Amino acid sequence: QFRIVAKDGSVKWIQETVHAITYKGKRAALGNSMDITAKREETEKMLEFQALQNALLDALPIAVIGMQARRIVLANHAVEDVFGWKPEELIGRGTRVLYRSEEDHAKIAKHVYGALRRQRTHRMEFPCRRKGGKNIVCLVSVARVGEDLQDRRIIATYSDITEHKRT
């Protein structure tokens, strides 16, 4: 891949492949050049958006967790403040680690998925558990990703409101 300057002065990205061949009994080169400017610009915009998204998630003071089929696929740095887990410790694990019991886990999932089938977002309070086993109360806002729950993808924010509830 390389850049060229076109006749009109614009910069274009070109992808070129060249192969050694035999043509009419002599060695030759067969080349193919393709303008990949639009694809390259699209990739750069996607990377910029991804960097913005990551910075936004890291700047939020509330825990943000992305889930698919009750497995954690995304977590920001604030999960450590709320739950005591580092993001890399949570990603790939089941959501059960966030709750006090199997019963709570099932009950909350039934409530959340039921609400998100009817509406795009839902907000509630429920008991959670920190990494060391301490019980906390969280204010949770959830939203489905996409128009339906076919892939069971949701994003949730968690705020520890335990002290507020005690007061």
mmCIF file with all atom_site columns, N, CA, C and O in Angstrom, residues 4-12:
data_model
loop_
_atom_site.group_PDB
_atom_site.id
_atom_site.type_symbol
_atom_site.label_atom_id
_atom_site.label_alt_id
_atom_site.label_comp_id
_atom_site.label_asym_id
_atom_site.label_entity_id
_atom_site.label_seq_id
_atom_site.pdbx_PDB_ins_code
_atom_site.Cartn_x
_atom_site.Cartn_y
_atom_site.Cartn_z
_atom_site.occupancy
_atom_site.B_iso_or_equiv
_atom_site.pdbx_formal_charge
_atom_site.auth_seq_id
_atom_site.auth_comp_id
_atom_site.auth_asym_id
_atom_site.auth_atom_id
_atom_site.pdbx_PDB_model_num
ATOM 1  N N  . ILE A 1 4  ? -0.228 8.061  -3.686  1.00 0.00 ? 4  ILE A N  1
ATOM 2  C CA . ILE A 1 4  ? 0.170  8.733  -4.925  1.00 0.00 ? 4  ILE A CA 1
ATOM 3  C C  . ILE A 1 4  ? -0.538 10.077 -4.988  1.00 0.00 ? 4  ILE A C  1
ATOM 4  O O  . ILE A 1 4  ? -1.520 10.302 -4.280  1.00 0.00 ? 4  ILE A O  1
ATOM 5  N N  . VAL A 1 5  ? -0.052 10.942 -5.858  1.00 0.00 ? 5  VAL A N  1
ATOM 6  C CA . VAL A 1 5  ? -0.741 12.201 -6.124  1.00 0.00 ? 5  VAL A CA 1
ATOM 7  C C  . VAL A 1 5  ? -1.346 12.068 -7.508  1.00 0.00 ? 5  VAL A C  1
ATOM 8  O O  . VAL A 1 5  ? -0.638 11.838 -8.505  1.00 0.00 ? 5  VAL A O  1
ATOM 9  N N  . ALA A 1 6  ? -2.671 12.194 -7.574  1.00 0.00 ? 6  ALA A N  1
ATOM 10 C CA . ALA A 1 6  ? -3.384 12.065 -8.843  1.00 0.00 ? 6  ALA A CA 1
ATOM 11 C C  . ALA A 1 6  ? -3.203 13.330 -9.688  1.00 0.00 ? 6  ALA A C  1
ATOM 12 O O  . ALA A 1 6  ? -2.700 14.344 -9.202  1.00 0.00 ? 6  ALA A O  1
ATOM 13 N N  . LYS A 1 7  ? -3.619 13.268 -10.967 1.00 0.00 ? 7  LYS A N  1
ATOM 14 C CA . LYS A 1 7  ? -3.501 14.402 -11.877 1.00 0.00 ? 7  LYS A CA 1
ATOM 15 C C  . LYS A 1 7  ? -4.153 15.658 -11.320 1.00 0.00 ? 7  LYS A C  1
ATOM 16 O O  . LYS A 1 7  ? -3.651 16.759 -11.508 1.00 0.00 ? 7  LYS A O  1
ATOM 17 N N  . ASP A 1 8  ? -5.283 15.478 -10.625 1.00 0.00 ? 8  ASP A N  1
ATOM 18 C CA . ASP A 1 8  ? -6.007 16.636 -10.083 1.00 0.00 ? 8  ASP A CA 1
ATOM 19 C C  . ASP A 1 8  ? -5.390 17.164 -8.785  1.00 0.00 ? 8  ASP A C  1
ATOM 20 O O  . ASP A 1 8  ? -5.897 18.102 -8.184  1.00 0.00 ? 8  ASP A O  1
ATOM 21 N N  . GLY A 1 9  ? -4.285 16.560 -8.324  1.00 0.00 ? 9  GLY A N  1
ATOM 22 C CA . GLY A 1 9  ? -3.597 17.007 -7.121  1.00 0.00 ? 9  GLY A CA 1
ATOM 23 C C  . GLY A 1 9  ? -4.061 16.320 -5.837  1.00 0.00 ? 9  GLY A C  1
ATOM 24 O O  . GLY A 1 9  ? -3.484 16.542 -4.780  1.00 0.00 ? 9  GLY A O  1
ATOM 25 N N  . SER A 1 10 ? -5.090 15.512 -5.936  1.00 0.00 ? 10 SER A N  1
ATOM 26 C CA . SER A 1 10 ? -5.573 14.813 -4.739  1.00 0.00 ? 10 SER A CA 1
ATOM 27 C C  . SER A 1 10 ? -4.658 13.638 -4.398  1.00 0.00 ? 10 SER A C  1
ATOM 28 O O  . SER A 1 10 ? -3.983 13.087 -5.272  1.00 0.00 ? 10 SER A O  1
ATOM 29 N N  . VAL A 1 11 ? -4.629 13.289 -3.113  1.00 0.00 ? 11 VAL A N  1
ATOM 30 C CA . VAL A 1 11 ? -3.810 12.170 -2.657  1.00 0.00 ? 11 VAL A CA 1
ATOM 31 C C  . VAL A 1 11 ? -4.681 10.925 -2.639  1.00 0.00 ? 11 VAL A C  1
ATOM 32 O O  . VAL A 1 11 ? -5.788 10.924 -2.114  1.00 0.00 ? 11 VAL A O  1
ATOM 33 N N  . LYS A 1 12 ? -4.196 9.858  -3.223  1.00 0.00 ? 12 LYS A N  1
ATOM 34 C CA . LYS A 1 12 ? -4.910 8.578  -3.277  1.00 0.00 ? 12 LYS A CA 1
ATOM 35 C C  . LYS A 1 12 ? -4.052 7.495  -2.643  1.00 0.00 ? 12 LYS A C  1
ATOM 36 O O  . LYS A 1 12 ? -2.825 7.534  -2.719  1.00 0.00 ? 12 LYS A O  1
#
